[in-house]
Amino acid sequence: MIKTIPDEKFTPPFLVSTTNNILPQAVMFNDNIWGGIITGYYISVEPDVRVYVEDLNPTGEKTIFFIHGWPGSHKLFEYQFNELPKLGYRCIGIDCRGFGMSDKPWNGYTYDRLADDVRVVIDTLKLNNITLGGHSTGGAIALRYMSRHNGHGVSKLALFAAAAPSLVQRPYFPYGLKTQAVTDIINGTYTDRPKMLRGFADMIFYRYVTPEFLDWIFSLGLQAASWATAAIANTWLNEILFEDMKAVNVPTLILHGINDEVCLYPLAVAQKNGIAGSKLVTFEACGHFLFYDQREKFNDELIKFVEG
């Protein structure tokens, strides 16, 4: 059951008066409840565009804000959301525009616009002193946020198999995917998206996962809009984040699987070299979805970083 609040009353960053004074004025999903508090809602990031936000344990002392990778949603962090709130952490997951349960406009898939969406959510929820974590493309968005918004509200940055500083190879950066691989993803999105997604799923795990688990990951990809799926892939071709890395001025943790076939391990080395004072933790025998391949190690490293 969904309770809709009229759009004309939906002006971020504005908080309605509620019993817990935490929820933004939003479309509230009454079946998303944690400890008696509604956890799922929408936030308007620009006229006619709302993003979905999952907010678990909103009274937690320390906040971790998760940005998912392409072409998934906040649900990719299920095994973090299962555990971290038990330890007292507030866990916030955004569905980027075009993906998951968020609105799916035609435009707005540059790193600038996606970082601006994150800023609206942070301002609307009045977040401060958070750990901002991003996986894959979400890591690229997190880096752009740090440079474009000067790290507003962020005290620590965590990059999980981040698609930075460039997902693709360039004349001055020979370490990413070949451009043709991304072009094939774009063409596959427009001609046979389910087949393209199945092929991508074969690249993301190093360890065995069940067919049922792959089906679930596949379903998250299908939930995205096809135009958003292709647009983000075009962003990989068009944008770089070398200067963004230089702008990071908070403690930064880099978690990366050495067997990652999507964001190749040399990207993590480039991040370590490009972000002053950053720490790189290598995950052996681990692929792109390190929070599944080695979920316990992932959670442990993230907790140590947040508490450090």
XYZ file of C-alpha atoms in Angstrom:
308
model
C 0.000 0.000 0.000
C 1.363 3.389 -1.030
C 0.355 6.680 0.495
C 0.872 9.528 -1.965
C 1.444 13.101 -0.862
C 0.489 15.677 -3.530
C 3.418 16.931 -5.604
C 2.618 20.577 -4.925
C 3.428 19.952 -1.247
C 6.651 18.152 -2.107
C 9.483 20.699 -1.924
C 12.892 19.506 -0.750
C 14.821 20.014 1.348
C 11.818 20.171 3.706
C 10.978 17.902 6.604
C 7.408 17.470 7.695
C 6.567 17.330 11.351
C 6.298 13.636 12.217
C 6.540 11.660 15.400
C 10.225 10.953 14.811
C 10.988 14.162 12.869
C 13.151 12.146 10.484
C 11.048 11.262 7.464
C 10.976 13.766 4.614
C 7.723 14.789 3.007
C 7.469 11.945 0.569
C 5.584 9.014 -0.854
C 5.740 6.564 2.025
C 5.777 2.803 1.597
C 3.847 1.549 4.572
C 5.158 -2.005 4.220
C 8.799 -0.923 4.640
C 9.076 -0.821 8.411
C 12.104 -1.263 10.659
C 11.502 -1.183 14.397
C 8.082 0.398 13.897
C 9.439 3.244 11.745
C 8.606 3.649 8.061
C 11.893 3.284 6.189
C 11.087 3.700 2.502
C 10.175 6.985 0.869
C 10.693 9.220 -2.142
C 12.537 12.521 -2.279
C 12.060 15.027 -5.076
C 15.435 15.938 -6.602
C 14.101 18.198 -9.358
C 10.652 18.954 -10.797
C 8.891 15.700 -11.699
C 11.832 13.503 -10.659
C 11.861 11.600 -7.382
C 14.396 9.107 -6.107
C 13.655 6.261 -3.762
C 15.538 6.109 -0.475
C 15.710 3.216 1.981
C 16.594 4.384 5.496
C 17.217 1.648 8.061
C 17.668 2.385 11.757
C 17.286 6.168 11.338
C 18.157 6.762 14.990
C 21.520 5.021 14.623
C 24.524 6.904 15.957
C 26.646 6.608 12.795
C 25.343 6.825 9.231
C 26.555 4.981 6.149
C 25.120 6.229 2.838
C 25.297 3.625 0.037
C 25.247 4.391 -3.702
C 24.698 1.297 -5.838
C 26.376 0.365 -9.086
C 24.999 -0.132 -12.595
C 22.429 -1.502 -13.351
C 21.192 -2.389 -9.880
C 19.545 -0.644 -6.954
C 19.951 -0.210 -3.204
C 18.916 -3.856 -2.874
C 22.411 -4.887 -3.950
C 23.484 -4.015 -0.406
C 21.057 -6.499 1.142
C 23.787 -8.333 3.051
C 25.007 -5.090 4.560
C 21.503 -3.901 5.414
C 20.853 -7.262 7.084
C 23.754 -6.861 9.494
C 24.921 -3.288 10.004
C 21.722 -1.906 11.588
C 21.962 -4.681 14.191
C 25.252 -3.104 15.250
C 23.710 0.330 15.635
C 24.458 1.848 12.239
C 22.015 3.901 10.241
C 22.101 2.577 6.671
C 20.751 4.691 3.835
C 20.496 3.379 0.296
C 19.506 5.498 -2.677
C 18.109 4.196 -5.941
C 19.732 6.420 -8.545
C 17.353 7.996 -11.036
C 16.452 5.550 -13.765
C 17.104 2.530 -11.556
C 15.339 0.480 -8.926
C 12.219 2.121 -7.545
C 13.175 5.678 -8.512
C 11.567 7.712 -11.273
C 13.006 7.113 -14.716
C 13.331 10.400 -16.607
C 14.815 10.579 -20.086
C 17.667 12.867 -19.044
C 20.023 13.385 -16.132
C 22.533 10.540 -16.245
C 25.775 12.496 -16.055
C 27.918 12.200 -12.955
C 27.180 15.858 -12.191
C 23.409 15.363 -12.124
C 23.627 12.084 -10.221
C 25.892 13.730 -7.632
C 23.415 16.594 -7.366
C 20.659 14.076 -6.627
C 22.751 12.736 -3.756
C 23.187 16.292 -2.450
C 19.422 16.826 -2.374
C 18.936 13.626 -0.373
C 21.685 14.565 2.076
C 20.208 18.032 2.547
C 16.642 16.771 2.819
C 17.572 14.272 5.519
C 19.862 16.827 7.187
C 22.736 14.370 7.168
C 26.136 15.260 8.530
C 29.318 13.417 9.434
C 28.382 10.427 7.280
C 30.413 7.725 5.604
C 29.644 7.897 1.882
C 30.081 4.554 0.147
C 29.780 3.796 -3.540
C 30.057 0.603 -5.562
C 31.221 0.593 -9.188
C 29.399 3.473 -10.916
C 28.192 4.469 -7.455
C 31.829 4.955 -6.510
C 32.272 7.284 -9.473
C 29.203 9.246 -8.380
C 30.587 9.447 -4.845
C 33.868 10.867 -6.145
C 32.055 13.444 -8.249
C 30.000 14.368 -5.188
C 33.157 14.932 -3.159
C 34.595 17.325 -5.737
C 31.439 19.026 -6.972
C 29.928 19.530 -3.505
C 33.182 19.784 -1.575
C 32.334 16.692 0.445
C 29.304 18.380 2.038
C 28.172 16.341 5.052
C 30.755 13.601 4.473
C 33.469 12.741 6.992
C 34.668 9.492 5.372
C 34.599 8.039 1.853
C 34.491 4.340 0.962
C 34.936 3.084 -2.595
C 33.869 -0.472 -3.445
C 35.216 -1.680 -6.816
C 34.743 1.878 -8.034
C 34.526 2.755 -11.738
C 37.185 5.431 -11.396
C 39.201 7.274 -12.511
C 38.114 5.868 -15.885
C 36.237 2.659 -16.554
C 37.609 2.487 -20.100
C 41.106 2.616 -21.503
C 42.388 5.931 -22.800
C 45.646 6.959 -24.490
C 46.957 8.171 -21.126
C 45.277 5.441 -19.031
C 45.653 1.895 -20.389
C 44.090 0.050 -17.451
C 40.321 -0.039 -17.986
C 37.998 -1.973 -20.254
C 38.341 -1.591 -23.984
C 35.949 0.968 -25.438
C 34.421 -1.712 -27.644
C 33.304 -3.662 -24.574
C 31.219 -0.698 -23.426
C 29.943 -0.065 -26.946
C 28.786 -3.681 -27.024
C 26.913 -3.127 -23.748
C 25.163 -0.085 -25.211
C 24.247 -1.911 -28.419
C 23.103 -4.917 -26.431
C 20.888 -2.707 -24.286
C 19.095 -1.447 -27.378
C 18.800 -4.797 -29.161
C 18.502 -7.522 -26.485
C 18.764 -6.126 -22.978
C 18.012 -9.412 -21.164
C 20.821 -11.148 -23.062
C 23.201 -8.278 -22.329
C 22.358 -8.429 -18.629
C 22.888 -12.198 -18.536
C 26.306 -11.705 -20.070
C 27.155 -9.017 -17.542
C 26.065 -11.275 -14.684
C 28.649 -13.825 -15.803
C 31.400 -11.237 -15.155
C 30.575 -10.033 -11.676
C 31.239 -13.020 -9.397
C 34.452 -14.914 -8.785
C 32.949 -17.540 -6.514
C 30.035 -19.817 -7.313
C 26.558 -18.430 -6.774
C 23.320 -20.329 -7.254
C 21.157 -19.902 -10.360
C 18.472 -18.471 -8.111
C 20.858 -15.810 -6.866
C 21.816 -14.896 -10.428
C 18.129 -14.662 -11.303
C 17.655 -12.175 -8.475
C 20.567 -10.027 -9.642
C 19.168 -10.241 -13.181
C 15.763 -9.022 -11.988
C 17.340 -5.936 -10.411
C 18.906 -5.055 -13.746
C 15.597 -5.434 -15.556
C 13.965 -3.078 -13.056
C 16.047 -0.235 -14.489
C 14.909 1.742 -17.516
C 16.598 0.684 -20.733
C 17.397 4.299 -21.635
C 18.988 4.872 -18.232
C 20.998 1.669 -18.605
C 22.413 2.843 -21.934
C 22.889 6.440 -20.788
C 25.090 5.434 -17.857
C 27.203 3.291 -20.174
C 27.659 6.349 -22.386
C 28.727 8.284 -19.299
C 31.502 5.739 -18.775
C 32.810 6.652 -22.217
C 32.456 10.397 -21.797
C 33.611 11.150 -18.241
C 36.815 10.842 -16.219
C 37.518 11.435 -12.533
C 41.228 12.148 -12.235
C 40.696 15.679 -10.926
C 37.850 14.539 -8.689
C 40.207 12.202 -6.855
C 42.548 15.086 -6.099
C 39.678 16.985 -4.462
C 38.982 14.323 -1.822
C 40.050 15.599 1.595
C 38.571 13.010 3.975
C 39.826 9.564 5.046
C 39.173 7.166 2.182
C 38.905 3.379 2.119
C 39.279 1.493 -1.168
C 37.980 -2.090 -1.254
C 38.640 -3.992 -4.482
C 38.648 -7.597 -5.643
C 41.828 -8.610 -7.409
C 39.837 -10.759 -9.870
C 37.369 -8.008 -10.789
C 36.519 -8.307 -14.506
C 34.426 -5.120 -14.678
C 36.411 -2.494 -12.794
C 39.845 -3.993 -13.216
C 42.170 -4.044 -10.221
C 44.580 -1.421 -11.652
C 41.753 1.103 -11.184
C 42.047 0.555 -7.429
C 45.782 1.219 -7.609
C 45.095 4.428 -9.532
C 42.596 5.463 -6.856
C 45.140 4.768 -4.132
C 47.723 6.881 -5.946
C 45.256 9.651 -6.770
C 43.532 10.111 -3.394
C 45.842 11.489 -0.746
C 46.105 9.340 2.361
C 43.740 6.656 1.083
C 43.937 3.021 2.165
C 43.585 0.132 -0.290
C 42.407 -3.256 0.965
C 42.766 -6.007 -1.622
C 40.271 -8.878 -1.675
C 41.966 -12.050 -2.912
C 39.934 -14.568 -4.937
C 37.202 -11.970 -5.328
C 35.313 -10.409 -8.214
C 33.313 -7.250 -8.871
C 30.583 -7.970 -6.319
C 32.955 -8.191 -3.377
C 30.122 -7.594 -0.906
C 28.782 -11.016 -1.978
C 31.966 -12.904 -2.838
C 33.400 -12.048 0.597
C 30.556 -10.468 2.501
C 31.986 -11.049 5.988
C 35.346 -9.505 5.125
C 33.588 -6.646 3.357
C 31.416 -5.848 6.363
C 34.334 -6.191 8.770
C 36.562 -3.837 6.778
C 33.789 -1.276 6.411
C 32.998 -1.364 10.140
C 36.670 -0.984 11.074
C 36.901 2.030 8.794
C 33.757 3.701 10.134
C 34.918 3.146 13.709
C 38.552 4.122 13.100
